[in-house]
XYZ file of N, CA and C in Angstrom:
681
model
N 84.566 23.468 133.492
C 85.071 23.388 132.166
C 84.589 24.487 131.566
N 85.382 25.697 130.633
C 84.290 26.668 130.184
C 83.988 26.153 129.366
N 82.845 26.986 128.268
C 82.288 26.628 127.103
C 83.024 27.242 126.205
N 83.006 26.703 124.780
C 83.082 27.374 123.748
C 82.540 28.607 123.250
N 83.094 29.626 122.956
C 82.326 30.677 122.300
C 81.791 30.736 120.863
N 80.843 30.810 120.754
C 80.229 30.798 119.322
C 80.869 32.297 118.208
N 81.422 31.905 117.468
C 81.110 32.907 116.322
C 80.084 33.133 115.780
N 80.020 34.330 115.591
C 78.661 34.928 114.804
C 79.454 36.040 114.139
N 79.377 35.489 112.659
C 79.997 35.925 111.250
C 79.108 36.963 110.990
N 79.509 38.307 110.912
C 78.734 39.709 110.321
C 79.173 39.706 109.331
N 78.478 40.145 108.430
C 78.495 40.425 106.778
C 78.593 42.261 106.981
N 79.464 42.447 107.787
C 79.227 44.051 107.894
C 80.755 44.645 107.842
N 80.759 46.159 107.795
C 81.948 46.501 107.837
C 81.669 48.148 108.470
N 81.948 48.490 109.439
C 82.234 49.794 110.004
C 80.758 49.996 110.441
N 80.127 48.949 110.723
C 78.649 48.954 111.342
C 77.563 49.076 110.389
N 77.602 48.926 109.063
C 76.900 48.924 108.217
C 77.187 47.288 106.950
N 75.943 47.004 106.573
C 76.126 45.618 106.047
C 76.935 45.943 104.864
N 77.372 45.126 104.223
C 78.287 45.121 103.171
C 77.539 44.990 101.482
N 77.653 45.515 100.522
C 76.719 45.580 99.254
C 76.658 44.405 98.748
N 77.776 43.552 99.020
C 77.894 42.346 98.160
C 77.638 41.094 99.112
N 76.675 41.112 100.462
C 76.910 40.653 101.329
C 76.441 39.016 101.135
N 75.208 39.126 100.143
C 74.994 38.023 99.826
C 75.836 37.098 98.960
N 76.700 37.221 98.140
C 77.644 36.810 97.361
C 78.634 36.307 98.476
N 79.213 37.087 99.210
C 80.133 36.594 99.967
C 79.544 35.311 101.161
N 78.264 35.848 101.331
C 77.943 34.396 102.204
C 77.930 33.395 100.989
N 77.499 33.061 99.817
C 77.482 31.818 98.824
C 78.864 31.290 99.025
N 79.751 32.315 98.846
C 81.440 31.794 99.093
C 81.730 31.310 100.253
N 80.977 31.678 100.998
C 81.395 31.297 102.558
C 80.509 30.118 103.336
N 79.235 30.076 102.399
C 78.491 29.414 103.432
C 78.996 27.717 104.201
N 80.028 26.932 103.265
C 80.279 26.083 104.223
C 81.571 26.178 104.822
N 81.874 27.325 105.253
C 82.967 27.537 106.403
C 82.283 27.228 107.711
N 82.770 26.689 108.661
C 82.673 26.208 110.196
C 82.145 27.277 111.059
N 80.890 27.890 110.835
C 80.123 29.011 111.729
C 78.995 28.613 111.404
N 78.242 28.590 112.619
C 76.882 27.999 112.693
C 76.273 29.635 112.435
N 76.259 30.810 113.334
C 75.844 31.603 113.406
C 75.829 32.925 112.181
N 75.347 33.532 111.454
C 75.531 34.541 110.410
C 74.523 36.006 110.569
N 75.214 37.040 110.446
C 74.080 38.006 110.540
C 75.052 39.203 109.744
N 73.889 39.983 109.883
C 74.479 41.933 109.777
C 73.441 42.799 109.942
N 73.674 43.824 109.888
C 72.940 45.410 110.759
C 71.920 45.543 109.559
N 71.014 46.698 110.322
C 69.892 46.798 109.810
C 70.181 48.146 108.632
N 71.206 48.297 108.507
C 71.590 49.666 107.394
C 72.525 48.802 106.772
N 72.212 49.331 105.198
C 73.111 49.134 104.188
C 72.568 48.317 103.140
N 71.276 47.231 103.408
C 70.600 46.942 102.286
C 69.323 47.258 102.321
N 68.351 46.868 101.130
C 67.030 47.146 101.089
C 66.452 46.111 102.083
N 65.318 46.331 102.571
C 64.815 44.703 103.273
C 64.145 43.904 102.110
N 63.909 44.128 101.177
C 63.552 42.919 100.080
C 65.236 42.082 100.316
N 66.233 42.390 100.315
C 67.581 41.847 99.770
C 67.789 41.526 101.398
N 67.388 41.811 102.360
C 67.905 41.250 103.823
C 66.940 39.792 103.800
N 65.413 40.170 103.645
C 64.897 38.792 103.762
C 65.006 37.948 102.800
N 65.838 38.010 101.730
C 66.306 36.802 100.732
C 67.604 36.393 101.444
N 68.040 37.280 101.959
C 69.561 36.531 102.563
C 69.309 35.686 103.826
N 68.492 36.483 104.451
C 68.481 35.566 105.789
C 67.591 34.236 105.650
N 66.825 34.302 104.361
C 66.118 33.090 104.190
C 66.966 32.135 103.014
N 67.911 32.795 102.611
C 69.041 31.503 102.485
C 69.970 30.859 103.297
N 70.219 31.835 104.163
C 70.870 31.320 105.502
C 70.288 30.303 106.071
N 68.909 30.719 106.404
C 68.046 29.610 106.947
C 68.248 28.169 106.167
N 68.083 28.468 104.779
C 68.165 26.865 104.046
C 69.333 26.295 104.021
N 70.438 26.996 104.513
C 71.517 26.691 104.567
C 72.123 25.975 106.114
N 70.984 26.188 106.834
C 70.967 25.691 108.361
C 71.651 26.764 109.243
N 71.469 27.563 108.882
C 72.698 28.627 109.812
C 71.413 29.071 111.133
N 72.149 29.978 111.655
C 71.102 30.515 112.787
C 71.571 31.919 112.608
N 70.547 32.978 112.660
C 70.369 34.347 111.848
C 70.431 35.473 113.104
N 70.998 36.327 112.727
C 71.197 37.701 113.701
C 71.271 38.422 113.084
N 70.196 39.651 113.193
C 70.398 41.123 113.067
C 70.592 41.794 113.799
N 71.844 42.901 113.990
C 72.237 43.415 115.191
C 72.015 45.192 114.334
N 71.180 45.737 115.514
C 70.586 46.903 115.044
C 71.088 47.941 116.076
N 71.443 49.149 115.224
C 72.590 50.477 115.765
C 71.524 51.478 116.026
N 70.676 51.369 116.980
C 69.801 52.458 116.716
C 69.649 52.512 118.493
N 69.121 54.289 118.771
C 69.103 54.620 119.899
C 67.928 55.352 120.425
N 66.891 55.711 119.655
C 65.667 55.810 120.110
C 64.738 54.812 120.130
N 63.424 54.711 120.684
C 62.447 53.879 120.764
C 61.738 53.009 119.795
N 61.357 54.402 119.006
C 60.906 54.139 117.621
C 61.963 53.574 116.537
N 62.835 53.625 116.490
C 64.074 53.231 115.501
C 64.447 51.633 116.036
N 64.360 51.680 117.365
C 64.585 50.186 118.021
C 63.553 49.177 117.555
N 62.342 49.465 117.748
C 60.987 49.079 117.314
C 61.083 48.855 115.823
N 61.406 49.579 114.563
C 61.297 49.241 113.476
C 62.592 48.234 113.363
N 63.722 48.364 114.119
C 64.847 47.142 114.050
C 64.199 46.108 114.049
N 63.239 46.062 115.191
C 62.824 44.553 115.668
C 61.956 44.345 114.773
N 61.205 45.362 114.100
C 59.756 44.604 113.133
C 60.875 44.249 111.997
N 61.823 44.607 111.543
C 63.094 43.885 110.315
C 63.409 42.503 111.106
N 63.443 42.568 111.795
C 64.090 40.967 112.249
C 62.787 40.195 112.314
N 61.260 40.573 112.567
C 60.506 39.593 112.548
C 60.000 39.626 111.401
N 60.098 40.483 110.019
C 60.083 40.349 109.031
C 60.847 39.148 108.203
N 62.150 39.211 108.642
C 63.308 38.674 108.091
C 63.384 37.093 108.982
N 62.638 36.632 109.632
C 62.500 35.641 110.517
C 63.613 35.237 111.189
N 64.765 36.753 112.062
C 65.656 36.219 112.405
C 65.556 35.463 113.943
N 66.439 34.727 114.216
C 66.504 34.138 115.434
C 67.072 34.987 116.408
N 68.004 36.047 116.394
C 68.133 36.875 117.359
C 68.124 38.198 116.861
N 67.554 39.127 117.986
C 67.972 40.665 117.939
C 68.927 40.705 118.556
N 69.928 41.476 118.022
C 70.877 42.168 118.592
C 71.212 43.383 119.055
N 71.562 44.366 120.089
C 71.516 45.812 119.837
C 70.363 46.357 120.278
N 70.309 47.490 119.948
C 68.863 48.604 120.475
C 69.580 48.738 121.815
N 68.963 50.178 122.100
C 68.699 50.708 123.611
C 67.578 49.927 124.049
N 67.627 48.894 124.911
C 66.702 48.252 125.491
C 65.146 49.015 125.797
N 64.200 48.599 125.646
C 62.567 48.898 125.953
C 61.934 47.935 126.230
N 60.655 48.390 127.202
C 60.242 47.305 127.583
C 59.017 46.887 125.969
N 58.982 47.935 125.312
C 58.056 47.539 123.855
C 58.901 46.723 122.922
N 60.173 47.047 122.809
C 60.856 46.045 122.039
C 61.152 44.765 122.579
N 60.911 44.682 124.189
C 61.119 43.360 124.652
C 59.948 42.732 124.582
N 58.834 43.590 124.523
C 57.559 42.665 124.261
C 57.508 42.155 123.002
N 57.754 43.111 121.961
C 57.512 42.684 120.446
C 58.269 41.390 120.468
N 59.737 41.394 120.841
C 60.704 40.267 120.524
C 60.106 38.855 121.314
N 59.533 39.023 122.337
C 58.502 37.916 123.245
C 57.652 37.505 122.066
N 56.858 38.613 121.693
C 55.782 38.092 121.347
C 55.844 37.448 119.892
N 56.837 37.812 119.199
C 57.420 37.050 117.727
C 58.632 35.917 117.951
N 58.577 35.645 119.286
C 59.686 34.484 119.434
C 60.736 34.464 118.539
N 61.588 35.900 119.137
C 62.719 36.773 118.938
C 63.904 36.397 120.232
N 64.880 35.794 119.958
C 65.666 35.960 121.225
C 66.274 37.230 121.127
N 65.911 38.098 122.084
C 66.740 39.775 122.460
C 67.421 39.704 123.189
N 68.979 40.469 122.596
C 69.957 40.757 123.269
C 70.328 42.432 123.268
N 69.686 42.827 124.197
C 70.182 44.489 123.974
C 71.370 44.777 124.533
N 71.730 46.167 124.047
C 72.934 47.075 124.496
C 72.829 47.045 126.172
N 73.884 47.324 126.725
C 73.626 47.679 127.960
C 74.976 49.325 127.846
N 75.003 49.814 128.874
C 75.873 51.158 128.949
C 75.348 52.401 128.137
N 75.831 53.282 127.908
C 75.646 54.102 126.938
C 76.550 54.312 125.764
N 75.407 53.935 124.918
C 75.929 53.364 123.490
C 75.661 54.686 122.739
N 76.752 55.026 121.574
C 76.463 56.287 120.717
C 77.500 56.291 119.379
N 76.662 56.777 118.672
C 77.847 57.144 117.318
C 77.369 55.882 116.546
N 78.243 55.711 115.224
C 77.988 54.609 114.218
C 79.426 54.968 113.178
N 80.369 53.822 113.477
C 80.176 52.830 114.309
C 80.430 53.260 116.205
N 79.933 52.253 116.611
C 79.102 52.621 118.062
C 80.321 52.325 119.032
N 80.107 53.367 120.019
C 80.989 53.431 121.102
C 80.222 53.526 122.389
N 81.134 52.670 123.715
C 80.463 52.237 124.938
C 81.106 53.404 125.778
N 80.515 53.749 126.738
C 80.650 54.310 127.643
C 79.748 54.126 129.352
N 80.180 54.387 130.360
C 79.462 54.036 131.630
C 80.403 53.031 132.330
N 79.649 53.293 133.646
C 80.759 52.403 134.920
C 80.186 50.634 134.901
N 81.327 49.777 135.157
C 81.112 48.466 134.888
C 79.629 48.178 136.089
N 79.990 48.691 136.906
C 79.079 48.237 137.950
C 77.524 48.572 137.611
N 77.421 49.758 136.784
C 75.861 50.070 136.165
C 75.610 49.294 135.403
N 76.836 48.434 134.353
C 76.011 47.749 133.413
C 75.591 46.382 133.891
N 76.353 45.885 134.740
C 76.117 44.693 135.009
C 74.793 44.723 135.996
N 74.264 46.048 136.578
C 73.313 45.895 137.127
C 72.364 46.215 136.222
N 72.292 46.996 135.134
C 71.551 46.884 133.992
C 71.254 45.601 133.476
N 72.199 44.634 133.168
C 72.154 43.445 132.151
C 70.777 42.569 133.140
N 71.243 42.597 134.490
C 70.651 41.633 135.607
C 68.979 42.252 135.502
N 68.817 43.868 135.304
C 67.534 44.068 135.551
C 66.949 43.651 134.445
N 67.474 43.530 133.076
C 67.018 43.318 131.656
C 66.533 41.777 131.640
N 67.565 40.998 132.347
C 67.183 39.735 131.969
C 66.309 38.970 133.247
N 65.880 40.172 134.350
C 64.632 39.868 135.170
C 63.465 40.031 134.316
N 63.511 40.746 133.335
C 62.452 41.178 132.409
C 62.113 40.067 131.228
N 62.843 39.508 131.045
C 62.771 37.934 130.144
C 63.878 38.131 128.944
N 64.887 39.108 128.603
C 65.781 39.046 127.617
C 66.354 37.897 127.563
N 66.610 37.493 126.436
C 67.854 35.847 126.109
C 69.121 36.246 126.779
N 69.943 37.361 126.423
C 71.101 37.538 126.924
C 71.149 39.293 126.506
N 72.745 39.591 126.430
C 73.244 40.878 126.537
C 74.339 41.124 125.085
N 74.052 42.022 124.538
C 75.032 42.542 123.580
C 75.868 43.409 124.249
N 77.235 42.936 124.523
C 78.427 43.965 125.070
C 79.289 44.179 124.017
N 79.462 45.497 124.028
C 80.171 46.455 123.290
C 81.763 46.271 123.522
N 82.302 45.444 124.264
C 83.577 45.285 124.856
C 84.301 46.090 124.483
N 84.868 45.815 123.291
C 86.225 46.311 122.530
C 86.029 47.681 121.893
N 84.602 48.062 122.356
C 84.381 49.554 121.824
C 84.156 50.440 122.986
N 84.690 49.809 124.096
C 84.328 50.814 125.347
C 85.505 51.726 125.670
N 85.357 52.749 126.244
C 85.991 53.422 126.238
C 86.797 53.713 127.724
N 86.721 52.592 128.757
C 87.347 52.587 129.899
C 88.240 50.901 129.385
N 88.461 50.565 130.649
C 89.378 49.159 130.132
C 88.398 48.103 130.227
N 88.897 47.849 128.574
C 88.158 47.020 127.914
C 88.546 45.300 128.293
N 89.353 44.977 128.966
C 89.545 43.719 129.495
C 88.906 43.523 130.722
N 89.159 44.697 131.647
C 88.495 44.506 132.982
C 86.740 44.523 132.900
N 86.164 45.029 131.609
C 84.736 44.905 131.467
C 84.518 43.886 131.059
N 84.961 43.226 130.030
C 84.657 41.804 129.517
C 84.793 40.709 130.604
N 86.093 40.905 131.211
C 86.054 39.563 132.246
C 85.263 39.704 133.184
N 84.774 40.977 133.858
C 83.829 41.408 135.068
C 82.589 40.900 134.482
N 81.994 41.135 133.617
C 80.906 41.252 133.015
C 80.167 39.560 132.646
N 81.314 38.927 131.999
C 80.935 37.594 131.647
C 80.608 36.884 132.919
N 81.975 37.042 133.795
C 81.875 36.586 135.002
C 80.765 36.811 136.200
N 80.166 37.874 135.865
C 79.093 38.122 136.793
C 77.740 38.048 136.472
N 77.231 38.313 134.775
C 76.009 38.208 134.357
C 75.893 36.426 133.849
N 75.031 35.871 134.479
C 74.497 34.518 134.291
C 73.813 34.187 133.423
N 74.259 34.611 131.942
C 73.377 34.734 130.689
C 73.963 34.756 129.750
N 73.662 34.209 128.409
C 74.371 34.715 126.945
C 74.984 35.903 126.933
N 75.998 36.013 126.998
C 76.944 37.350 126.817
C 77.480 37.393 125.273
N 76.871 38.457 124.317
C 77.877 38.387 123.008
C 79.052 39.496 122.915
N 80.325 39.355 122.870
C 81.212 40.323 122.711
C 81.003 40.955 121.278
N 80.513 41.796 120.852
C 80.409 42.440 119.913
C 81.329 43.524 119.326
N 81.744 43.373 118.342
C 82.776 44.904 117.986
C 84.013 44.922 118.206
N 84.680 45.117 116.930
C 86.363 45.010 117.131
C 87.040 43.752 117.646
N 86.574 42.851 117.347
C 87.289 41.563 117.814
C 88.251 41.532 116.439
N 89.558 42.188 116.265
C 90.702 42.280 115.571
C 91.835 41.996 115.444
N 92.173 41.071 116.503
C 93.590 40.833 116.643
C 93.521 39.385 117.559
N 94.868 38.616 117.467
C 94.850 37.426 117.595
C 94.778 37.365 119.611
N 95.437 38.529 120.086
C 95.078 38.855 121.636
C 93.801 39.292 121.876
N 92.867 39.632 121.211
C 91.589 39.839 121.764
C 90.899 38.163 121.287
N 91.446 37.375 120.528
C 90.696 36.206 120.340
C 91.212 35.423 121.548
N 92.396 35.713 122.149
C 92.766 34.763 123.433
C 92.082 35.294 124.620
N 91.944 36.726 124.760
C 90.681 37.258 125.783
C 89.550 36.369 125.727
N 88.896 36.378 124.751
C 87.932 35.444 124.317
C 87.893 34.308 124.643
N 88.873 33.359 124.463
C 89.143 32.192 125.195
C 89.020 32.157 126.702
N 89.643 32.875 127.180
C 89.809 32.678 128.345
C 88.731 33.070 129.045
N 87.908 34.146 128.773
C 86.754 34.806 129.457
C 85.346 33.385 129.012
N 85.664 33.190 127.678
C 84.402 32.633 127.494
C 83.003 32.733 127.269
N 82.803 34.081 127.052
C 81.575 34.455 127.012
C 80.326 33.342 125.811
N 78.930 33.724 125.775
C 78.548 32.727 125.035
C 78.952 32.778 123.423
N 79.176 34.092 122.888
C 79.239 34.598 121.596
C 79.921 35.648 121.262
N 80.688 35.698 120.116
C 81.696 37.139 119.783
C 81.084 37.295 118.348
N 80.988 38.463 117.794
C 81.240 38.592 116.399
C 82.349 39.231 115.909
N 82.321 38.877 114.524
C 83.650 39.435 113.852
C 82.874 39.405 112.339
N 83.550 41.063 111.921
C 82.543 41.489 111.168
C 83.811 42.372 110.039
N 84.310 43.505 110.334
C 85.328 44.188 109.689
C 86.454 43.481 109.336
N 86.716 42.990 110.603
C 88.198 42.131 110.474
C 88.277 41.341 109.692
N 87.162 40.447 109.054
C 87.263 39.231 108.415
C 87.301 40.189 106.987
N 86.844 41.544 106.728
C 86.907 41.902 105.339
C 88.331 42.549 105.006
N 88.980 42.998 106.258
C 90.172 43.697 106.244
C 91.214 42.455 106.395
N 91.307 41.215 106.426
C 91.904 40.329 106.287
C 92.824 40.376 107.584
N 92.466 40.396 108.678
C 93.213 40.272 109.792
C 93.429 38.887 110.017
N 93.103 37.511 109.932
C 93.193 36.514 110.020
C 93.565 35.701 109.012
N 93.768 36.087 107.805
C 94.138 35.513 106.425
C 93.594 35.999 105.332
N 93.837 35.367 103.944
C 93.974 36.420 103.153
C 92.532 35.986 102.371
N 91.558 35.233 102.472
C 90.349 34.741 101.953
C 89.240 34.702 103.325
N 88.016 35.154 102.708
C 86.890 35.109 103.550
C 86.683 34.077 104.606
N 86.216 32.845 103.440
C 85.751 31.436 104.327
C 86.881 31.237 105.260
N 88.118 31.095 104.596
C 89.312 30.496 105.482
C 89.586 30.931 106.832
N 89.555 32.338 106.812
C 89.466 33.042 108.245
C 88.596 32.531 109.314
N 87.414 32.529 108.653
C 86.113 31.491 109.580
C 86.765 30.794 110.015
N 87.229 29.477 109.233
C 87.463 28.568 109.339
C 89.080 28.698 110.225
N 89.824 29.243 110.181
C 90.833 29.425 111.179
C 90.594 29.938 112.483
N 89.678 31.023 112.582
C 89.137 31.391 113.904
C 88.382 30.619 114.570
N 87.555 29.642 113.906
C 86.817 28.883 114.818
C 87.893 27.467 115.300
N 88.669 26.986 114.239
C 89.672 26.307 114.935
C 90.540 26.734 115.798
N 90.621 28.006 115.882
C 91.675 28.391 117.097
C 91.171 28.557 118.310
N 89.754 28.672 118.045
C 89.180 28.956 119.291
C 88.764 27.593 120.149
N 88.492 26.610 119.292
C 88.417 25.238 119.726
C 89.710 24.510 120.007
N 90.856 24.950 119.615
C 91.883 24.005 119.408
C 93.411 24.618 120.098
N 93.246 26.171 120.089
C 94.671 26.671 119.742
C 95.416 26.221 118.264
N 96.236 26.822 118.580
C 97.558 26.549 117.199
C 98.083 27.551 116.756
N 98.350 27.310 115.661
C 99.308 28.459 114.762
C 98.651 29.608 114.340
N 97.708 30.206 114.546
C 96.914 30.986 114.079
C 97.492 32.315 114.264
N 97.700 32.291 115.489
C 98.842 33.775 116.146
C 99.915 33.352 116.287
């Protein structure tokens, strides 16, 4: 029996944290999502720390996703995750330095695979290469992989299907989960998690933020009338 994928609610739009992230969280904190997060860009660090603390006070698990491509920028993002007390560091281009930092600070690390560029980010590369990369990173002790499946320039569905099947570790399908068809694909492939950010702000799954979260979680559990 396949596991149910966790929804990670991202308070982000176009790969940046929204300015009113704290207010959105307060309005939606009772929605049926355990995992919440946002990006390293868009809010000052003191506001990030305060919001992540509020999430923890509400018994949420927390994720910082870092869109960065140099080791120094990725390390800076990892330090932000540590200062904010995050459970997960998602994104960054893998480096041994970031991996060691996360291990030393008890942060679960989920780096990108493939060639990632731009903001909003785009994924390029061969599927075989990405699977091999993931297995190499896992041997070095990362928690899982941040897969930009729907940002891929190639066959998105084939990438997600193969990657989840061949990588024996938590995989988060992150970015551009913005339609019922893509939710259906995630239900079939059953990765460990998936993120939704911009689509909630664009009301792709209903008129209100918290209601969309509940509808998506219920749909992933039971199917039904959402789509």
